[in-house]
Coordinates of N, CA, C and O in Angstrom, one line a residue:
M5 N 1.3 -14.6 -6.9 CA 0.9 -13.7 -8.0 C 1.9 -12.5 -8.0 O 2.2 -12.0 -7.0
Y6 N 2.2 -12.1 -9.2 CA 3.2 -11.0 -9.4 C 2.6 -9.9 -10.2 O 1.7 -10.1 -11.0
V7 N 3.1 -8.7 -10.0 CA 2.8 -7.5 -10.9 C 4.1 -7.2 -11.6 O 5.2 -7.4 -11.0
F8 N 4.0 -6.7 -12.8 CA 5.1 -6.3 -13.6 C 5.1 -4.9 -13.9 O 4.0 -4.4 -14.3
F9 N 6.2 -4.2 -13.8 CA 6.3 -2.8 -14.2 C 7.5 -2.7 -15.2 O 8.6 -3.0 -14.8
N10 N 7.2 -2.3 -16.4 CA 8.2 -2.2 -17.4 C 8.4 -0.8 -17.9 O 7.4 -0.1 -18.2
S11 N 9.6 -0.4 -17.9 CA 10.0 0.9 -18.5 C 11.0 0.7 -19.6 O 11.4 -0.5 -19.9
R12 N 11.5 1.7 -20.2 CA 12.4 1.6 -21.3 C 13.7 0.8 -20.8 O 14.2 0.0 -21.6
D13 N 14.1 1.1 -19.6 CA 15.4 0.5 -19.1 C 15.3 -0.5 -18.1 O 16.3 -1.1 -17.7
E14 N 14.1 -0.8 -17.6 CA 14.0 -1.7 -16.4 C 12.7 -2.5 -16.4 O 11.7 -2.0 -16.8
L15 N 12.8 -3.7 -15.9 CA 11.6 -4.5 -15.7 C 11.6 -4.9 -14.2 O 12.6 -5.4 -13.7
Q16 N 10.5 -4.6 -13.5 CA 10.4 -5.0 -12.1 C 9.3 -6.0 -11.9 O 8.2 -5.8 -12.4
R17 N 9.5 -7.1 -11.3 CA 8.6 -8.2 -11.0 C 8.4 -8.2 -9.5 O 9.4 -8.5 -8.8
I18 N 7.2 -7.9 -9.0 CA 7.0 -7.8 -7.6 C 5.9 -8.7 -7.1 O 4.8 -8.7 -7.7
E19 N 6.1 -9.5 -6.1 CA 5.1 -10.4 -5.6 C 4.1 -9.5 -4.8 O 4.4 -8.8 -3.9
V20 N 2.8 -9.7 -5.2 CA 1.7 -8.8 -4.6 C 1.6 -9.0 -3.1 O 1.5 -8.0 -2.4
S21 N 1.7 -10.2 -2.6 CA 1.5 -10.3 -1.2 C 2.7 -9.7 -0.3 O 2.5 -9.6 0.9
K22 N 3.8 -9.4 -1.0 CA 4.9 -8.8 -0.3 C 4.8 -7.2 -0.3 O 5.7 -6.6 0.3
I23 N 3.9 -6.6 -1.0 CA 3.7 -5.2 -1.0 C 3.0 -4.8 0.3 O 1.9 -5.2 0.6
V24 N 3.6 -3.9 1.0 CA 3.0 -3.3 2.3 C 2.2 -2.1 1.9 O 1.1 -2.0 2.3
Y25 N 2.9 -1.1 1.3 CA 2.1 0.1 0.8 C 2.8 0.7 -0.4 O 4.0 0.4 -0.7
L26 N 2.1 1.6 -1.0 CA 2.6 2.4 -2.1 C 2.4 3.8 -1.8 O 1.4 4.2 -1.2
E27 N 3.4 4.7 -2.1 CA 3.4 6.1 -1.8 C 3.6 6.9 -3.0 O 4.6 6.7 -3.7
A28 N 2.8 7.9 -3.2 CA 2.9 8.8 -4.3 C 4.2 9.7 -4.1 O 4.4 10.2 -3.0
D29 N 4.9 10.0 -5.2 CA 6.0 10.9 -5.2 C 6.0 11.6 -6.6 O 6.8 11.2 -7.5
G30 N 5.1 12.5 -6.7 CA 4.9 13.2 -8.0 C 4.4 12.3 -9.1 O 3.4 11.6 -8.9
N31 N 5.2 12.1 -10.2 CA 4.8 11.2 -11.2 C 5.3 9.8 -11.0 O 5.2 8.9 -11.9
Y32 N 5.9 9.6 -9.9 CA 6.5 8.3 -9.5 C 5.7 7.7 -8.4 O 5.0 8.4 -7.6
T33 N 5.8 6.4 -8.2 CA 5.2 5.7 -7.0 C 6.3 4.9 -6.4 O 7.0 4.1 -7.1
T34 N 6.5 5.0 -5.1 CA 7.4 4.2 -4.3 C 6.6 3.0 -3.8 O 5.6 3.2 -3.1
I35 N 7.1 1.8 -4.0 CA 6.5 0.6 -3.5 C 7.4 0.1 -2.4 O 8.6 -0.1 -2.5
V36 N 6.8 -0.1 -1.2 CA 7.5 -0.5 0.0 C 7.1 -2.0 0.3 O 5.9 -2.3 0.4
M37 N 8.1 -2.9 0.4 CA 7.8 -4.3 0.6 C 8.2 -4.8 2.0 O 8.8 -4.1 2.7
V38 N 7.7 -6.0 2.3 CA 7.9 -6.6 3.6 C 9.4 -6.7 4.0 O 9.7 -6.7 5.2
N39 N 10.3 -6.9 3.0 CA 11.7 -7.0 3.3 C 12.4 -5.6 3.4 O 13.6 -5.5 3.5
K40 N 11.5 -4.6 3.4 CA 12.0 -3.2 3.6 C 12.6 -2.6 2.3 O 13.2 -1.5 2.4
L41 N 12.6 -3.4 1.2 CA 13.1 -2.8 0.0 C 12.1 -1.8 -0.6 O 10.9 -2.0 -0.3
H42 N 12.6 -0.8 -1.3 CA 11.7 0.2 -1.9 C 12.0 0.1 -3.4 O 13.1 0.1 -3.8
A43 N 10.9 0.1 -4.2 CA 11.0 0.1 -5.6 C 10.4 1.4 -6.1 O 9.3 1.8 -5.6
S44 N 10.9 2.1 -7.0 CA 10.3 3.3 -7.6 C 10.0 3.0 -9.0 O 10.8 2.5 -9.8
V45 N 8.7 3.3 -9.4 CA 8.3 3.1 -10.8 C 7.7 4.4 -11.3 O 7.2 5.2 -10.5
C46 N 7.9 4.6 -12.6 CA 7.5 5.9 -13.2 C 6.0 5.8 -13.6 O 5.6 5.8 -14.8
I47 N 5.1 5.7 -12.6 CA 3.7 5.7 -12.7 C 3.1 6.5 -11.6 O 3.5 6.3 -10.4
N48 N 2.2 7.4 -11.8 CA 1.6 8.1 -10.7 C 0.6 7.2 -10.0 O 0.3 6.1 -10.4
L49 N 0.2 7.6 -8.8 CA -0.6 6.7 -7.9 C -1.9 6.3 -8.5 O -2.4 5.2 -8.4
G50 N -2.6 7.2 -9.2 CA -3.8 6.9 -9.9 C -3.7 5.8 -10.9 O -4.5 4.9 -11.0
E51 N -2.6 5.9 -11.7 CA -2.3 4.9 -12.8 C -1.9 3.6 -12.1 O -2.2 2.5 -12.6
M52 N -1.3 3.7 -11.0 CA -0.9 2.5 -10.2 C -2.1 1.7 -9.7 O -2.1 0.5 -9.8
E53 N -3.1 2.5 -9.3 CA -4.3 1.9 -8.8 C -5.0 1.1 -10.0 O -5.4 -0.1 -9.8
K54 N -5.0 1.7 -11.2 CA -5.6 1.0 -12.4 C -4.7 -0.2 -12.8 O -5.2 -1.3 -13.1
A55 N -3.4 -0.1 -12.7 CA -2.5 -1.2 -13.1 C -2.7 -2.4 -12.1 O -2.7 -3.5 -12.6
L56 N -2.8 -2.1 -10.8 CA -3.1 -3.2 -9.9 C -4.4 -3.9 -10.2 O -4.4 -5.1 -10.3
A57 N -5.4 -3.1 -10.5 CA -6.7 -3.7 -10.8 C -6.7 -4.6 -12.0 O -7.2 -5.7 -12.1
M58 N -5.9 -4.1 -13.0 CA -5.8 -4.8 -14.3 C -5.0 -6.1 -14.2 O -5.4 -7.1 -14.7
Q59 N -3.9 -6.0 -13.5 CA -3.0 -7.1 -13.4 C -3.4 -8.2 -12.4 O -3.1 -9.3 -12.6
I60 N -4.0 -7.8 -11.3 CA -4.3 -8.8 -10.3 C -5.7 -9.0 -10.0 O -6.1 -9.8 -9.2
G61 N -6.6 -8.3 -10.7 CA -8.1 -8.5 -10.6 C -8.6 -8.5 -9.2 O -8.5 -7.5 -8.5
D62 N -9.2 -9.6 -8.7 CA -9.9 -9.6 -7.4 C -8.9 -9.4 -6.3 O -9.3 -9.0 -5.2
E63 N -7.6 -9.8 -6.5 CA -6.7 -9.6 -5.4 C -6.5 -8.1 -5.1 O -6.0 -7.7 -4.0
S64 N -6.9 -7.2 -6.0 CA -6.7 -5.8 -5.7 C -7.7 -5.3 -4.6 O -7.5 -4.2 -4.0
K65 N -8.6 -6.1 -4.2 CA -9.5 -5.8 -3.1 C -8.7 -5.7 -1.7 O -9.2 -5.1 -0.8
H66 N -7.5 -6.3 -1.7 CA -6.7 -6.2 -0.5 C -6.0 -4.9 -0.4 O -5.3 -4.6 0.6
F67 N -6.1 -4.0 -1.4 CA -5.4 -2.7 -1.3 C -6.5 -1.6 -1.3 O -7.5 -1.7 -1.9
M68 N -6.2 -0.6 -0.5 CA -7.1 0.5 -0.3 C -6.3 1.9 -0.5 O -5.3 2.1 0.1
R69 N -6.9 2.7 -1.3 CA -6.4 4.1 -1.5 C -6.7 4.9 -0.3 O -7.9 4.9 0.2
I70 N -5.7 5.6 0.3 CA -6.0 6.4 1.5 C -5.4 7.8 1.1 O -4.2 8.0 1.0
G71 N -6.3 8.7 1.0 CA -6.0 10.1 0.7 C -5.3 10.2 -0.7 O -5.5 9.3 -1.6
K72 N -4.5 11.2 -0.9 CA -3.8 11.4 -2.2 C -2.5 10.7 -2.3 O -1.9 10.6 -3.4
R73 N -1.9 10.3 -1.1 CA -0.5 9.8 -1.1 C -0.3 8.3 -1.0 O 0.8 7.8 -1.3
F74 N -1.3 7.6 -0.5 CA -1.0 6.2 -0.2 C -2.1 5.2 -0.7 O -3.2 5.5 -0.8
I75 N -1.6 4.0 -1.0 CA -2.4 2.8 -1.2 C -1.8 1.8 -0.2 O -0.6 1.6 -0.3
V76 N -2.6 1.2 0.6 CA -2.0 0.2 1.6 C -2.6 -1.1 1.4 O -3.7 -1.3 0.9
N77 N -1.8 -2.1 1.8 CA -2.3 -3.5 1.7 C -3.0 -3.8 3.1 O -2.4 -3.7 4.1
L78 N -4.3 -4.0 3.0 CA -5.1 -4.1 4.2 C -4.7 -5.3 5.1 O -5.0 -5.3 6.3
Q79 N -4.0 -6.3 4.5 CA -3.6 -7.4 5.3 C -2.5 -7.1 6.3 O -2.3 -7.8 7.2
Y80 N -1.9 -5.9 6.2 CA -0.8 -5.5 7.1 C -1.3 -4.4 8.1 O -0.4 -3.9 8.8
V81 N -2.5 -4.0 8.0 CA -3.0 -3.0 9.0 C -2.9 -3.5 10.4 O -3.6 -4.5 10.7
Y82 N -2.2 -2.8 11.2 CA -2.0 -3.2 12.6 C -2.8 -2.2 13.5 O -3.5 -2.6 14.4
S83 N -2.6 -0.9 13.3 CA -3.2 0.1 14.1 C -3.6 1.3 13.3 O -2.8 1.8 12.5
I84 N -4.8 1.8 13.6 CA -5.2 3.1 13.1 C -5.5 4.0 14.2 O -6.3 3.8 15.1
N85 N -4.7 5.1 14.3 CA -4.9 6.1 15.4 C -5.2 7.4 14.8 O -4.4 8.1 14.3
V86 N -6.5 7.7 14.8 CA -7.0 9.0 14.2 C -6.5 10.2 14.8 O -6.0 11.1 14.2
L87 N -6.5 10.3 16.2 CA -6.0 11.5 16.9 C -4.5 11.8 16.6 O -4.1 12.9 16.5
K88 N -3.7 10.7 16.5 CA -2.3 10.9 16.3 C -2.0 11.0 14.8 O -0.8 11.2 14.4
Q89 N -3.0 10.8 13.9 CA -2.8 10.8 12.5 C -1.8 9.7 12.1 O -0.9 10.0 11.3
Q90 N -1.9 8.5 12.6 CA -0.9 7.5 12.4 C -1.5 6.2 12.0 O -2.5 5.7 12.6
L91 N -0.9 5.6 11.0 CA -1.3 4.2 10.6 C 0.0 3.4 10.7 O 1.0 3.8 10.3
I92 N -0.2 2.2 11.4 CA 0.9 1.3 11.5 C 0.6 0.1 10.8 O -0.5 -0.5 10.9
L93 N 1.5 -0.3 9.9 CA 1.4 -1.5 9.1 C 2.5 -2.5 9.5 O 3.6 -2.1 9.6
S94 N 2.1 -3.7 9.8 CA 3.0 -4.7 10.4 C 2.6 -6.1 10.0 O 1.4 -6.4 9.8
D95 N 3.6 -7.0 10.0 CA 3.3 -8.4 9.9 C 3.4 -9.1 11.2 O 3.4 -10.3 11.3
Y96 N 3.5 -8.3 12.3 CA 3.6 -8.8 13.7 C 4.9 -9.5 14.0 O 5.0 -10.1 15.1
D97 N 5.8 -9.5 13.1 CA 7.0 -10.3 13.3 C 8.3 -9.6 12.8 O 9.2 -9.5 13.6
H98 N 8.4 -9.2 11.6 CA 9.6 -8.7 11.0 C 9.7 -7.2 10.8 O 10.7 -6.6 10.6
F99 N 8.5 -6.6 10.6 CA 8.6 -5.1 10.3 C 7.3 -4.4 10.9 O 6.3 -5.0 11.2
A100 N 7.5 -3.1 11.0 CA 6.4 -2.2 11.4 C 6.7 -0.9 10.7 O 7.7 -0.3 11.0
F101 N 5.8 -0.4 9.8 CA 6.0 0.9 9.2 C 4.9 1.8 9.8 O 3.8 1.4 9.9
Q102 N 5.4 3.0 10.1 CA 4.5 4.0 10.7 C 4.4 5.1 9.6 O 5.4 5.7 9.3
I103 N 3.1 5.4 9.2 CA 3.0 6.5 8.2 C 1.9 7.5 8.7 O 1.0 7.1 9.4
S104 N 2.2 8.7 8.4 CA 1.2 9.8 8.8 C 0.2 10.1 7.7 O 0.6 10.2 6.6
I105 N -1.1 10.1 8.2 CA -2.2 10.2 7.2 C -3.2 11.2 7.9 O -3.3 11.2 9.1
S106 N -3.9 11.9 7.1 CA -4.9 12.9 7.6 C -5.9 12.2 8.5 O -6.3 11.0 8.3
K107 N -6.5 12.9 9.5 CA -7.5 12.4 10.3 C -8.7 12.0 9.5 O -9.3 10.9 9.8
D108 N -9.1 12.8 8.6 CA -10.3 12.5 7.8 C -10.1 11.1 7.0 O -11.0 10.3 7.0
A109 N -9.0 11.0 6.4 CA -8.7 9.7 5.6 C -8.7 8.5 6.6 O -9.2 7.5 6.2
L110 N -8.1 8.7 7.8 CA -8.0 7.6 8.7 C -9.4 7.2 9.3 O -9.7 6.1 9.5
R111 N -10.2 8.2 9.5 CA -11.6 8.0 10.0 C -12.3 7.1 8.9 O -13.0 6.2 9.3
K112 N -12.2 7.5 7.7 CA -12.9 6.8 6.6 C -12.4 5.3 6.5 O -13.1 4.4 6.4
M113 N -11.0 5.2 6.7 CA -10.4 3.9 6.6 C -10.9 3.0 7.8 O -11.3 1.8 7.6
K114 N -11.0 3.6 8.9 CA -11.4 2.9 10.1 C -12.8 2.4 10.0 O -13.1 1.2 10.2
E115 N -13.7 3.2 9.5 CA -15.1 2.9 9.3 C -15.2 1.7 8.2 O -16.0 0.8 8.4
L116 N -14.5 1.8 7.2 CA -14.5 0.8 6.1 C -13.9 -0.5 6.7 O -14.5 -1.6 6.4
M117 N -12.9 -0.4 7.4 CA -12.3 -1.7 8.0 C -13.3 -2.4 8.9 O -13.3 -3.6 8.9
L118 N -14.0 -1.6 9.7 CA -15.0 -2.2 10.6 C -16.2 -2.9 9.8 O -16.7 -3.9 10.3
T119 N -16.5 -2.4 8.6 CA -17.6 -3.0 7.8 C -17.1 -4.2 7.1 O -18.0 -5.0 6.8
I120 N -15.8 -4.3 6.7 CA -15.4 -5.4 5.9 C -14.7 -6.5 6.8 O -14.4 -7.6 6.3
R121 N -14.6 -6.3 8.1 CA -14.0 -7.3 8.9 C -14.8 -8.7 8.9 O -16.0 -8.7 8.7
T122 N -14.0 -9.7 9.1 CA -14.7 -11.0 9.1 C -14.6 -11.7 10.4 O -13.9 -11.4 11.3

């Protein structure tokens, strides 16, 4: 499944399962993928959340908004360390991204992850 982002000068087609996380950058969103490529689209994070829900429907449940700056793919959550304010996203093989997130946001994420685990 793919998401499409179209602007006046560019079309980006991104495979949903390859998205690790999305990061707000003002009116732009940076999309970080498993191959470590970064794509920048002219959509703020709130609009990105809506675009994902519209384009991929039920698959959007794999993504979680964390605070004001991030949306993460829950399939890549490796470690949540509240005290260090650190979230590590990894595929256990090719990459590991470490991002800093507030303690409060990480606490909420940890609680939610524990309730949705299978």
